[in-house]
Every structure is written in structure tokens, then in C-alpha cells.
Amino acid sequence: MRPRIPDNPLAIVRNLGILAHVDAGKTTVTERMLYLAGATYKRGEVHDGTTVTDFDPLERDRGITIFAAAVSCAWDGHRVNLIDTPGHVDFSDEVERSLRVLDGAIAVFDAVAGVEPQSESVWRLADRYGVPRIAFVNKLDRAGADLDTAVESIRRRLHKAPLVVQLPIGQEDGFAGVVDLVRMRSLVWAGGVYSAGPVPEDLLAQARRRRRLLEESVAELHAGALEEFCVRPSISDETLAGALRDLTRSGAGLVVLCGSAYRDRGIEPLLDAVVAYLPSPLDVPPVRGEDGAERAADPRAPLAALAFKVNATATGRLTYVRVYSGTLRKGDTVLVTGLVTGLDTGAGRTERVSRILRVQADRHTEVDLALAGDIVAVVGLKSARPGTTLCAPGAPLVLEPPSTAEPVVSVAVEARRSTDADRLASGLARLAEEDPSLAVRTDAETGQTLLSGMGELHLEVAVDKLRREHVMDVAVGRPQVAHRETVVRGVSGLLYRHVKQDGGAGQFAHVVLDVEPLDGDGFEFASTVIGGRVPREYVRAVEAGCRDALADGPLGGHPVTGLRVTLTDGATHPKDSSDLAFRTAGRLALREALRAGVMELLEPVAEVTVTVPADAAGAVLGDLAARRGRISGSSARAGTVVITAVVPLAEVFGYATRLRSRTQGRGTFTTRPAGYAPVR
């Protein structure tokens, strides 16, 4: 039977991402979805370097996903737009930019490891943007795989109510299929093809018990299901499916499916769940601009689109955009607002869209237009960056961009040949265009060019890309971390008078500041001046001057964070006072206050999770202690020990080699940023 085509074509669109920890199987899940949906003719394999989404040579060399890749397929009369995202913590900024434009996501978990550290990180990112999710517990064919243990880790570590809708048939090597608890049928895979049938007799009692538990869990969370649960012996299949859809889209529950992507088991029900439970563009709230204006998902509304990825190649720039409302046509003139190069936020620049491309990883098909709900690539935009808004010139709008993490690791880069210096600068600028989490700057004291990023692997990949795409020999210095300074004990009543007279109008500003530590990071400014002794416009100038002073602290010229400044008194001159005078006074006063107070140097730290054989745990604990690590927990699991520690980021460099040598190559570790801590 052919699926019914809905009245609104947006109802058949699903924009979703694949999220997970490294090696949980995201890319394999994506490959199987594309193959079974008929978008590819052959199964791609990560270990063979033949996957559609990991098409970059850097990804195939390392066997991991580094860059988010967009692909599309059709399933049951619906168009599914997929973004396969990286799983390594160093590339979490790439995940965040993707999540900003998605309507839903599949969270993939390893059936042996359950919820791993990076799983938690990407889960929190999805929470930040309110992205509805379903879960897929992968690798049920592995030794030690246990669906119940993985589900319990979801409940315990993600604080989510898991709604398990499948029961595995067979364990580990014998995993052959699943029991669909919603329709109470079995789905068994043999020879790459699955067939539906009745529930096996030996699993019937267990399936009925689990179906009852599922109904009880859903009834606790959904009013309509509870009403039926109270008056009937069981909830009907239709009511249960509708309640699961509502709970998924509201975020109150998490539908959990299972399978083995590598063995082609469980993917068809996963695609069915994507269509049944995850929202279409019509089901999500209208996109809201920074001025509060809303744009609904309507092709007839004014254009509103967000750029989330840029590929700056030698032959041109591809800007990947999500169209939220309106219609984008080839040849249209659009207003580019937001984070536009050389312009303040809110300013705009009109540009012409020369081509629109439908993206299938590294392959593109030209189309004439893109409607609300589409994810496409645009050619011809010179000023757009990740986070900029494309809108109709007659209806300007600025959409909230995805937040960009602050780089914490730096390396010094220089061209080995002096003739390559200009090409190096051009190549670094192109890298920063594509990836906002990379920063390029010149050290004012040493004259070195510094490339900063989110971690060691992030910088390795950036330098490799520089060498491959620009064919130049680049020398790289040892990574250095970005320190911060903070106030341990401040000062009260610091008086500073700024007086300058050199002919003509002079400068006069008198300020009194209190400086004290602030819990957590950041900077707060307040004014308690009464009686108009310092006019309001000068108070803002004092705050601006204080923010100027935060750029370099007294201990080593590092940025200052974690302090509160209060302007308590001041005085003005009827002729010589000005914004400039008070801004200068604020800057110099805070610098003097920081020198008078007690300061502390902070360094970035990382949470390190190390998985090692039990017989190597002692050596690994000793090594972490030698690296100034603070052990926060350890647990035994199936002959291995999982150790969690907080370690200074500077001590993590080179740890992979040390861990391999101490565990004969059997140990693995992951890291994630954990903020800043005092240098000890």
C-alpha cells in the first residue's frame, strides 16, 4: 500500500542528526540507513574507507568522523535529511553547529559500554537546543552486550525516562532480531532481509511483561494514555504509538530501540521510528529572531535561513544553510545579517545566490529552489560565516547563532620556506573561515603565529588539512594552553583620579572601585553611585574601561575572569569630563586594583576517562597522579577498570603514547573540557 501524501509537503520532511561517542557506530548506522533506503547501491564500511559520509581523506586515514556531513534519503514516502556528526570531544563545536539547525536526533549507544563521556556531552548540547531524540542501542552482537544494562546507564547518567519498545531475540553472536513491543510481533533478519511474524513462544511471557512495563511507564507520563490505561485492560497500539510520539517531541520520554548496524539488524525499525516519532518542520516552534520576531515554517513567508557550515575551497565557497521559512531561489538577492565579516551584529550585506545545491556528502545536485525545512548548500555568498542569517531584504531578521566554544590549546605554526609565508596566512584564514572554533593570532611579544583549537587532535587535523590542501611544509611547535587569572582577595575603596591637560580641552575622571572575587567564571559590573555624582553615560564608560583591563592580568598578561567590580563613588569636571576620560580611568583603576589585590593563575583542566585492563590499573593511577591529576572515581566492569580523573590540559599532551606503553596497547581514554582550576 502506498503511503498517503499529506496536504502539506513539510509534514513528510525529517531533519535529524546522528549523535554518539567515538566508535559507538554512528557512521555505520548512517551507511545502513542510506543503503536500505535505496540512496546507495553498496554498504560502505568505516574500516575499508568506503563510507559516504566519511569522504575526507583525513577521516579515512584516521577511521573517525571529523566533519559533519549532510545526506538525504527517502523512506515510507518521507524525505529524511541526515547529518552524521563527529563523536570525538575535540570536534564538539561541529556537533553544536549541526544541532542548532536540526529538528530531531538519533542518539547511538554501545550495548557494551552504555553511556560514555562524549555521549553525555552531546546529550547536553541537544538539551541546550531542545532537540527531540530517540535512542538506538547498537552492537548487540558483541560479547558482553546487554540492553538492560545500557538502558539503566541512560536512566542513571542522562536522567531520562527510557521507553524501551523492543526486546532482543538472542544474545551476543546469537542476536537475530527483535520483538516489537508496540505491535507485539517479531522482526527477524536472515541473509540481509527481515521478516515479520508472531512473537516466539519462548519469549511470549517476557514480551507481555515488558509490554506491560512499557504501558505503565507511558501512562505515568502521558495523560491520554493514563486515561485509557485506567479504563481498559491495556493501552491500544494506536494510543501507545501516539503517546510515544508526543513524549518524544516534548522531551518527556526517550524511545529506545536496539540492533546491530554492522550486521544490518534493526535499521528498518529505526527508520520507521524516525518517521513515526521525530518531528517534521511543522511540529517544531516557529524560529525566533533576536528582536523577538517569529517566522513559521511556511514557504510563502519571508525568507529566513541560518548558515551553519562553510567549505572554503580553492574553487569557491559552499555555504550550508537550513531554510526555516520562505523560499530561496537561484538568482535571488538575500540580506546576510548577524556574524558578517567586517560588520557589527545586526548590520547586513546584500548578496546574490548564484547556485543552490542538494547535498549528498561530497556529491551535489543543482536545484532551482529550496523551501522551508530544506537543508542545502549555497554558492555565491562571500561574507557569510557559520552563524550568519540569510533573510529577505524587505524583512530583515537576525537568528541566534550557535555558540562557539573558546579555544583552549595553541600551537605555533610557521612555513619552513620563507616564500610560503603568504600562502600560510591565506591557508590559516581559510581554516578559520570554515571552523569558528579555530582561532589564528600573532603573539605580540614573540611574533609567532599561533593556531588555537579545542584539543590536540583538533589541531593535528587542522595542520594536516593545511599541508594537504595547500601543499606546503609547515613546522609546528609544542602546544601551549591558554591560562587565565582570577582574583582571590580584592580591594575596597580604591580611588583613582585621571587628569590630563596638554592644551585645549583636558581629561578629568575620578572613580572609586570595589573589586571582589566572583563565584564561577565571568565578570560582573555594578554601580552604587547616588546623587548623580557620576552620570549614567559615564558609568557605562567606566564599565567599558574595566572590560578593557580584563584583557591582560598582572601575573602574566593572561585574560582575567571571576571578579565583580562595583563603582561606589566618583566626581566629574564641568568641561574636562568625557566618555573617553572615564573609560581610561576605569581601565587604569582596575589594573591598579588587580595589582593591589591577591591574584591566582588558572589553567584549563580536562575530565579524563581511562579504560584499562584490571592488571594495569595501578600503573595508570600512578601516572595520572604524576600528571597532577585528581582521581574522581573508578569502577570495575567485565575485567576492565574505568578511571575518571581531572587532569591539567597541559599534562594530557602525549598521554595517548604513554597510556599505550603502560597497557601494551589495550588502554583507551577520552577527554572533555572541564573548565579552569588553580595551578598547583
XYZ file of C-alpha atoms in Angstrom:
680
model
C 0.000 0.000 0.000
C 1.418 3.402 -0.973
C 1.780 5.915 1.867
C -0.748 8.723 1.953
C 0.769 12.022 0.862
C -0.152 14.727 3.408
C -1.650 18.059 2.386
C 1.438 19.993 3.494
C 4.693 18.656 1.956
C 6.643 19.815 5.019
C 4.926 17.060 7.022
C 6.978 14.417 5.192
C 10.374 16.039 5.963
C 12.609 14.874 8.819
C 15.809 16.790 9.618
C 17.868 14.790 12.057
C 21.400 14.148 13.237
C 23.249 11.053 14.424
C 24.895 11.645 17.815
C 27.188 9.397 19.830
C 30.520 8.734 21.472
C 33.523 7.722 19.351
C 33.167 4.150 17.976
C 29.531 3.718 19.017
C 28.678 3.162 15.347
C 27.176 6.474 14.140
C 28.669 6.304 10.661
C 27.768 2.622 10.205
C 24.176 3.382 11.252
C 24.079 6.213 8.691
C 25.509 3.974 5.961
C 22.934 1.248 6.590
C 20.081 3.755 6.593
C 21.217 5.119 3.228
C 21.639 1.629 1.783
C 18.297 0.254 2.976
C 16.511 3.414 1.818
C 17.975 2.954 -1.668
C 20.174 6.078 -1.594
C 23.345 3.989 -2.134
C 23.876 0.753 -4.024
C 26.566 -0.688 -1.748
C 27.170 -0.826 2.000
C 30.064 1.422 2.972
C 32.420 0.288 5.735
C 34.470 2.509 8.055
C 37.400 0.063 8.183
C 37.547 -0.070 4.378
C 37.335 3.712 3.953
C 34.295 3.354 1.676
C 31.641 5.241 3.656
C 29.607 8.010 2.069
C 29.771 10.483 4.956
C 33.445 9.972 5.924
C 34.647 11.022 2.493
C 37.506 13.297 3.511
C 40.989 11.682 3.288
C 41.697 12.819 6.866
C 38.643 10.884 8.094
C 39.506 7.756 6.121
C 43.105 7.798 7.330
C 42.049 8.011 10.989
C 38.865 5.933 10.777
C 36.790 8.544 12.629
C 34.266 11.220 11.695
C 35.818 14.691 11.790
C 33.481 16.862 9.722
C 29.678 16.863 9.849
C 28.319 15.524 6.549
C 24.778 16.012 5.213
C 22.981 13.278 3.235
C 19.368 12.578 2.234
C 17.237 9.512 1.610
C 13.577 8.579 1.195
C 11.685 6.187 3.469
C 7.991 5.325 3.535
C 7.072 8.388 1.483
C 9.137 10.734 3.662
C 12.348 12.659 2.918
C 14.947 12.148 5.631
C 17.799 14.673 5.786
C 20.631 13.239 7.881
C 23.728 14.854 9.355
C 26.407 12.434 10.567
C 28.281 14.271 13.322
C 31.724 13.689 14.890
C 31.996 11.761 18.147
C 35.385 12.992 19.376
C 35.272 15.702 22.022
C 37.694 17.909 20.049
C 35.022 18.358 17.378
C 32.036 19.050 19.652
C 31.758 22.537 18.140
C 30.954 20.884 14.788
C 28.227 18.881 16.565
C 26.780 22.019 18.147
C 26.536 23.870 14.837
C 24.663 20.900 13.377
C 22.292 20.563 16.331
C 21.357 24.222 16.004
C 19.605 23.536 12.672
C 18.138 20.066 13.323
C 14.596 19.117 14.323
C 15.460 15.737 15.842
C 18.286 13.298 16.520
C 19.178 9.632 16.941
C 21.454 9.030 19.923
C 23.524 5.880 19.330
C 24.876 3.944 22.333
C 27.243 0.970 22.520
C 25.427 -2.059 24.024
C 28.582 -2.977 25.966
C 29.768 0.434 27.163
C 26.364 2.136 27.541
C 26.521 5.898 28.071
C 30.112 7.075 27.582
C 31.602 10.500 28.380
C 31.124 12.089 24.965
C 27.593 10.659 24.851
C 26.838 12.868 27.855
C 28.483 15.888 26.226
C 26.459 15.708 23.004
C 23.337 14.934 25.033
C 23.753 18.194 26.936
C 24.235 20.054 23.647
C 20.973 18.576 22.354
C 19.254 19.630 25.606
C 20.523 23.191 25.089
C 18.756 23.441 21.735
C 15.689 21.412 22.746
C 16.228 18.742 20.088
C 13.869 15.722 20.443
C 15.696 12.375 20.402
C 15.221 8.657 20.088
C 17.901 6.181 21.181
C 19.429 3.241 19.321
C 21.451 0.734 21.363
C 23.923 -0.604 18.807
C 26.325 -3.580 18.679
C 24.035 -6.095 20.392
C 26.022 -8.827 18.609
C 29.179 -8.060 20.634
C 30.404 -10.187 23.529
C 29.137 -8.666 26.758
C 26.306 -6.731 25.092
C 23.341 -6.164 27.406
C 20.361 -3.987 26.502
C 19.103 -3.694 30.083
C 22.484 -2.509 31.385
C 22.743 0.086 28.602
C 19.207 1.315 29.327
C 19.983 1.600 33.033
C 23.030 3.738 32.231
C 20.743 6.017 30.171
C 18.407 6.366 33.138
C 21.230 6.932 35.634
C 23.604 9.184 33.668
C 21.276 11.107 31.356
C 18.398 11.400 33.855
C 15.914 10.465 31.173
C 12.903 8.138 31.271
C 13.798 5.372 28.755
C 10.811 3.793 26.986
C 12.118 0.505 25.594
C 9.957 -0.548 22.634
C 11.927 -3.655 21.585
C 13.117 -6.920 23.122
C 16.206 -8.630 21.616
C 15.850 -12.103 20.151
C 19.063 -13.935 21.029
C 22.209 -12.659 22.716
C 25.676 -11.660 21.514
C 26.591 -13.842 18.487
C 23.109 -15.305 18.532
C 21.358 -11.935 18.179
C 18.940 -12.461 15.276
C 16.157 -9.909 15.643
C 13.811 -8.058 17.960
C 10.307 -8.261 19.334
C 8.337 -5.095 18.523
C 6.569 -4.394 21.825
C 4.243 -1.767 20.314
C 2.709 -4.112 17.718
C 3.636 -7.352 19.552
C 5.361 -9.014 16.609
C 8.823 -10.394 15.898
C 11.229 -8.952 13.348
C 13.953 -11.410 12.326
C 16.848 -10.772 9.930
C 18.303 -13.515 7.756
C 20.513 -13.015 4.717
C 20.175 -9.231 4.886
C 16.340 -9.371 4.711
C 13.965 -9.127 7.640
C 10.565 -10.711 8.048
C 7.746 -10.046 10.480
C 5.964 -12.807 12.342
C 4.389 -13.777 15.650
C 6.348 -13.499 18.895
C 8.326 -16.723 19.567
C 6.709 -18.931 22.225
C 9.785 -18.921 24.460
C 9.729 -15.099 24.566
C 5.972 -14.562 24.722
C 5.715 -14.277 28.519
C 8.687 -11.954 28.733
C 7.374 -9.833 25.852
C 3.974 -9.473 27.540
C 5.637 -8.476 30.806
C 7.791 -5.876 29.051
C 4.833 -4.544 27.089
C 3.017 -4.052 30.398
C 6.013 -2.203 31.863
C 6.116 0.000 28.753
C 2.401 0.810 29.117
C 2.872 1.693 32.801
C 5.842 3.952 32.035
C 3.962 5.736 29.253
C 0.820 6.130 31.390
C 2.878 7.849 34.099
C 3.997 10.499 31.594
C 1.055 10.914 29.182
C -2.456 11.974 30.248
C -4.263 10.402 27.276
C -2.519 7.051 27.760
C -3.244 7.177 31.512
C -6.953 7.680 30.872
C -7.106 4.608 28.629
C -4.858 2.615 30.969
C -7.319 3.161 33.828
C -10.461 2.028 31.996
C -9.137 -0.753 29.728
C -7.078 -3.898 30.333
C -4.285 -2.494 28.141
C -3.448 0.506 26.011
C -4.235 0.069 22.315
C -1.400 0.021 19.790
C -2.600 3.285 18.234
C -2.841 5.118 21.558
C 0.577 3.796 22.624
C 2.221 4.895 19.358
C 0.609 8.340 19.596
C 1.738 8.743 23.209
C 5.303 7.737 22.308
C 5.275 10.363 19.559
C 4.030 13.063 21.954
C 6.551 12.145 24.664
C 9.432 12.143 22.179
C 8.559 15.547 20.745
C 8.025 17.094 24.193
C 11.232 15.546 25.550
C 9.394 13.890 28.456
C 10.452 10.375 27.394
C 13.065 8.624 25.306
C 12.042 5.845 22.911
C 14.780 3.167 22.911
C 15.364 0.740 20.028
C 18.169 -1.768 19.563
C 20.090 -3.690 16.903
C 23.413 -4.259 15.191
C 24.109 -1.841 12.350
C 27.189 -3.738 11.171
C 25.091 -6.886 10.693
C 22.155 -4.973 9.141
C 19.803 -5.769 12.016
C 17.415 -3.212 13.457
C 17.810 -0.429 10.888
C 14.397 -0.693 9.188
C 12.504 -0.308 12.509
C 14.810 2.602 13.332
C 13.804 4.364 10.095
C 10.152 3.624 10.893
C 10.651 5.201 14.337
C 12.250 8.305 12.774
C 9.157 8.795 10.627
C 6.699 7.939 13.408
C 8.152 9.747 16.429
C 10.550 12.540 15.428
C 9.053 15.907 14.411
C 8.715 17.482 10.991
C 9.461 21.202 10.482
C 5.756 21.819 11.084
C 5.937 20.260 14.566
C 8.664 22.498 15.978
C 8.027 26.032 17.273
C 8.478 28.931 14.825
C 12.033 30.203 14.620
C 12.559 33.381 16.623
C 14.850 36.290 15.772
C 16.927 38.217 18.286
C 14.313 41.004 18.191
C 11.551 38.539 19.129
C 10.027 38.298 15.636
C 8.830 34.796 14.707
C 8.853 33.050 11.331
C 6.730 29.942 10.853
C 7.744 27.058 8.578
C 5.828 28.387 5.583
C 7.252 28.540 2.023
C 5.121 31.659 1.390
C 6.543 33.605 4.367
C 9.567 35.938 4.083
C 12.877 34.118 3.779
C 14.739 33.173 6.971
C 17.684 30.760 6.837
C 20.712 30.075 9.038
C 24.194 29.234 7.761
C 25.770 26.507 9.904
C 28.766 25.310 7.891
C 31.142 26.799 5.323
C 33.545 24.992 2.994
C 36.082 27.471 1.622
C 37.701 25.644 -1.300
C 40.124 26.895 -3.925
C 37.288 26.897 -6.496
C 34.719 28.726 -4.371
C 32.782 28.782 -1.123
C 29.940 26.430 -0.220
C 27.639 27.762 2.499
C 25.389 25.124 4.087
C 22.075 26.611 5.240
C 18.883 25.483 6.902
C 15.848 27.244 5.443
C 13.361 27.937 8.243
C 10.765 29.943 6.348
C 10.137 31.256 2.852
C 11.618 30.053 -0.424
C 15.208 30.512 -1.594
C 15.585 30.609 -5.390
C 18.608 30.548 -7.626
C 19.499 34.127 -8.562
C 17.776 35.657 -5.508
C 19.305 38.624 -3.728
C 19.420 37.952 0.022
C 20.354 40.050 3.034
C 23.163 38.441 5.070
C 22.947 39.548 8.723
C 24.491 38.591 12.023
C 28.125 37.487 12.111
C 29.098 39.118 8.836
C 32.766 39.821 8.274
C 33.599 43.466 8.875
C 30.102 44.385 10.091
C 28.539 44.618 13.535
C 25.830 42.174 14.562
C 22.550 43.332 13.098
C 24.147 45.066 10.137
C 23.665 43.421 6.782
C 25.055 42.981 3.328
C 23.084 42.020 0.229
C 24.468 39.233 -1.934
C 23.265 37.177 -4.858
C 22.716 33.414 -4.687
C 24.280 32.059 -7.862
C 23.535 28.340 -7.315
C 21.653 26.078 -4.904
C 22.875 22.513 -4.374
C 21.194 19.463 -2.849
C 23.967 17.773 -0.837
C 24.815 14.079 -0.643
C 28.072 14.185 1.356
C 30.727 15.112 -1.260
C 28.299 14.933 -4.191
C 25.998 17.787 -5.173
C 22.933 18.120 -7.381
C 21.903 21.570 -8.571
C 18.292 22.625 -7.869
C 16.351 25.769 -8.697
C 14.921 26.464 -5.243
C 14.853 25.403 -1.605
C 11.715 25.526 0.534
C 11.180 25.976 4.258
C 12.503 22.855 6.003
C 15.268 22.203 3.446
C 18.983 21.829 4.192
C 21.017 22.844 1.134
C 24.345 24.353 0.096
C 24.515 27.800 -1.497
C 27.185 29.099 -3.870
C 27.969 32.796 -4.263
C 27.963 34.178 -0.703
C 31.264 35.853 0.165
C 30.524 37.325 3.592
C 28.504 34.516 5.216
C 30.070 32.609 8.093
C 28.732 29.822 10.333
C 26.024 31.519 12.394
C 25.000 34.209 9.896
C 21.387 34.685 8.839
C 20.067 34.823 5.262
C 16.810 36.749 5.011
C 14.641 38.677 2.589
C 15.953 42.254 2.076
C 12.487 43.640 2.819
C 12.096 41.641 6.046
C 15.431 41.728 7.936
C 15.994 39.225 10.734
C 18.900 38.026 12.863
C 18.632 34.438 14.127
C 20.506 33.333 17.226
C 23.769 31.722 16.095
C 25.142 28.554 17.672
C 27.549 29.364 20.486
C 31.239 28.850 19.765
C 33.489 27.326 22.395
C 36.617 29.233 23.357
C 39.835 27.552 22.127
C 42.000 26.166 24.940
C 45.042 24.690 23.163
C 47.523 26.525 20.927
C 50.439 25.580 18.707
C 52.941 27.805 16.951
C 52.966 27.308 13.177
C 55.355 28.675 10.592
C 56.239 27.905 6.988
C 59.629 26.211 6.654
C 60.278 28.206 3.491
C 60.049 31.977 3.723
C 58.436 32.083 0.279
C 55.415 30.205 1.701
C 54.638 32.802 4.390
C 51.826 34.451 2.407
C 50.318 31.083 1.445
C 50.416 30.026 5.103
C 48.496 33.149 6.151
C 45.914 32.522 3.414
C 45.543 28.865 4.388
C 45.101 29.663 8.091
C 42.481 32.296 7.259
C 40.565 29.715 5.222
C 40.686 27.219 8.100
C 39.270 29.822 10.498
C 36.502 30.650 7.986
C 35.368 27.038 7.903
C 35.722 26.288 11.616
C 34.871 29.093 14.093
C 36.364 27.051 16.950
C 39.804 27.608 15.387
C 41.484 30.945 16.071
C 44.567 32.438 14.448
C 46.555 35.253 16.043
C 50.055 36.666 16.169
C 51.795 36.785 19.542
C 52.723 40.425 20.133
C 55.850 39.517 22.141
C 57.331 36.648 20.130
C 55.931 37.406 16.692
C 54.869 33.743 16.341
C 51.694 32.778 14.501
C 49.512 30.811 16.930
C 46.749 28.412 15.902
C 44.305 27.687 18.733
C 41.679 24.959 18.920
C 39.682 22.616 21.125
C 42.301 19.914 21.639
C 45.401 18.166 20.391
C 43.590 16.094 17.759
C 41.686 19.157 16.561
C 44.960 20.970 15.886
C 46.573 17.887 14.306
C 43.703 17.640 11.832
C 43.852 21.373 11.044
C 47.602 21.228 10.336
C 47.207 18.055 8.232
C 44.498 19.771 6.211
C 46.781 22.765 5.736
C 49.575 20.536 4.449
C 47.370 18.504 2.107
C 45.209 21.217 0.578
C 47.891 23.887 0.276
C 50.843 21.567 -0.360
C 53.270 23.307 1.941
C 55.773 22.245 4.584
C 54.652 23.585 7.973
C 56.643 23.495 11.212
C 54.603 23.067 14.391
C 55.700 23.993 17.909
C 54.677 22.316 21.154
C 51.058 23.016 22.143
C 50.525 25.640 24.806
C 47.421 26.095 26.890
C 45.531 29.334 27.453
C 45.847 30.406 31.103
C 43.536 32.744 32.969
C 43.962 34.919 36.047
C 41.414 35.425 38.789
C 41.004 37.439 41.979
C 41.479 35.621 45.294
C 41.284 38.707 47.506
C 40.162 42.056 46.147
C 40.361 45.634 47.359
C 37.802 48.127 48.618
C 37.606 51.864 48.097
C 40.386 52.146 45.526
C 40.468 55.760 44.410
C 41.806 56.715 41.015
C 41.976 60.185 39.502
C 42.685 60.578 35.803
C 43.777 64.128 34.990
C 45.401 65.154 31.724
C 45.931 68.695 30.484
C 48.028 69.409 27.395
C 46.336 72.392 25.765
C 42.701 72.782 24.849
C 40.077 70.579 26.463
C 41.597 68.266 29.062
C 40.574 64.934 30.558
C 39.221 64.527 34.069
C 37.704 61.488 35.723
C 37.519 60.477 39.374
C 36.367 56.924 40.253
C 36.246 54.773 43.395
C 36.073 50.992 42.852
C 35.456 47.896 44.965
C 36.875 44.687 43.458
C 35.960 41.250 44.844
C 36.027 37.602 43.730
C 33.034 36.225 41.851
C 31.827 32.649 42.194
C 32.484 30.954 38.870
C 33.793 32.494 35.678
C 32.885 35.789 34.076
C 32.746 39.444 35.025
C 30.069 41.497 36.742
C 29.859 45.275 36.997
C 27.567 47.322 39.213
C 27.212 50.931 40.301
C 26.054 52.182 43.698
C 26.739 55.852 42.974
C 23.933 58.118 44.198
C 23.135 61.743 43.731
C 24.250 61.864 40.125
C 27.904 62.225 41.082
C 28.752 60.089 38.027
C 26.221 60.422 35.184
C 24.834 57.223 33.690
C 26.699 57.581 30.394
C 29.980 57.833 32.285
C 29.086 54.728 34.332
C 28.844 52.783 31.073
C 32.225 54.206 30.045
C 33.776 53.040 33.334
C 32.388 49.533 32.705
C 33.839 49.541 29.187
C 37.206 50.592 30.583
C 37.105 47.797 33.161
C 36.379 45.274 30.417
C 39.389 46.636 28.512
C 41.559 45.950 31.562
C 40.458 42.282 31.670
C 42.462 41.510 28.522
C 45.775 41.194 30.381
C 46.245 40.477 34.076
C 49.178 41.387 36.321
C 50.584 37.861 36.756
C 51.498 37.109 33.162
C 49.326 39.135 30.834
C 46.597 36.472 30.706
C 42.861 37.338 30.496
C 41.220 37.958 33.873
C 37.982 36.239 34.899
C 35.927 35.605 38.031
C 35.580 39.089 39.511
C 32.938 41.650 40.400
C 33.622 45.398 40.162
C 31.418 47.976 41.884
C 31.665 51.704 41.185
C 30.941 53.299 44.571
C 31.782 56.963 44.044
C 33.295 59.462 41.650
C 33.448 63.036 40.501
C 33.269 64.966 37.254
C 34.523 68.249 35.848
C 32.041 70.520 34.024
C 34.325 70.892 30.988
C 37.022 68.215 31.006
C 34.993 65.072 31.789
C 34.086 62.802 28.862
C 33.361 59.177 27.945
C 36.993 58.761 26.939
C 38.271 60.124 30.247
C 36.080 57.814 32.321
C 36.846 54.803 30.123
C 40.551 55.462 30.591
C 40.038 55.904 34.324
C 38.104 52.636 34.558
C 40.832 50.741 32.721
C 43.728 52.152 34.736
C 41.859 51.930 38.053
C 41.063 48.243 37.612
C 44.642 47.489 36.601
C 45.861 49.200 39.774
C 43.271 47.311 41.847
C 44.378 43.968 40.416
C 47.996 44.744 41.261
C 46.988 45.688 44.795
C 44.881 42.565 45.348
C 45.816 38.881 45.529
C 45.655 37.123 42.157
C 45.776 33.437 41.218
C 46.783 31.761 37.966
C 44.263 29.353 36.427
C 44.879 26.638 33.857
C 42.407 24.656 31.726
C 41.631 21.187 33.014
C 40.029 18.186 31.357
C 37.989 15.287 32.660
C 39.834 12.178 31.536
C 38.105 8.788 31.455
C 40.582 5.922 31.103
C 39.520 2.333 30.398
C 42.317 -0.159 31.133
C 42.737 -3.856 31.960
C 42.496 -4.532 35.690
C 46.165 -5.591 35.922
C 47.328 -2.196 34.591
C 45.116 -0.012 36.803
C 47.819 0.623 39.421
C 50.373 1.888 36.893
C 47.778 4.112 35.234
C 46.678 5.598 38.586
C 50.293 6.401 39.423
C 50.862 8.036 36.058
C 47.739 10.187 36.431
C 48.928 11.307 39.871
C 52.313 12.224 38.371
C 50.461 14.383 35.852
C 48.830 16.330 38.709
C 45.557 14.525 38.157
C 42.837 14.299 40.811
C 41.093 10.922 40.746
C 37.331 11.399 40.970
C 36.147 7.814 40.586
C 36.818 4.286 39.403
C 34.671 1.252 38.677
C 35.265 -2.328 37.563
C 33.480 -3.688 34.519
C 33.998 -7.055 32.798
C 37.729 -7.381 33.556
C 38.473 -3.713 32.979
C 38.718 -0.696 35.235
C 37.252 2.675 34.266
C 39.115 5.538 35.969
C 37.854 9.122 35.943
C 40.206 11.971 36.800
C 40.510 15.728 36.377
C 43.904 16.500 34.821
C 45.507 19.792 33.733
C 45.151 20.033 29.969
C 48.875 20.733 29.564
C 49.574 17.296 31.099
C 47.263 15.493 28.660
C 49.514 16.187 25.655
C 51.271 12.991 24.653
C 49.203 10.891 27.069
C 47.990 8.537 24.329
C 51.540 7.275 23.726
C 52.236 6.889 27.453
C 48.973 5.014 28.032
C 49.659 2.606 25.170
C 53.110 1.815 26.534
C 51.815 1.169 30.063
C 48.936 -1.075 28.930
C 50.507 -2.857 25.932
C 48.131 -1.009 23.661
C 45.000 -2.203 25.492
C 44.088 1.048 27.245
C 41.870 3.773 25.821
C 40.961 7.210 27.086
C 38.680 10.118 26.269
C 38.748 13.720 27.449
C 36.326 16.578 27.670
C 36.912 20.176 28.809
C 36.149 20.730 32.489
C 36.782 24.463 32.832
C 39.646 26.084 34.713
C 41.343 25.312 38.031
C 44.148 26.947 40.040
C 47.684 25.967 39.019
C 49.115 23.652 41.667
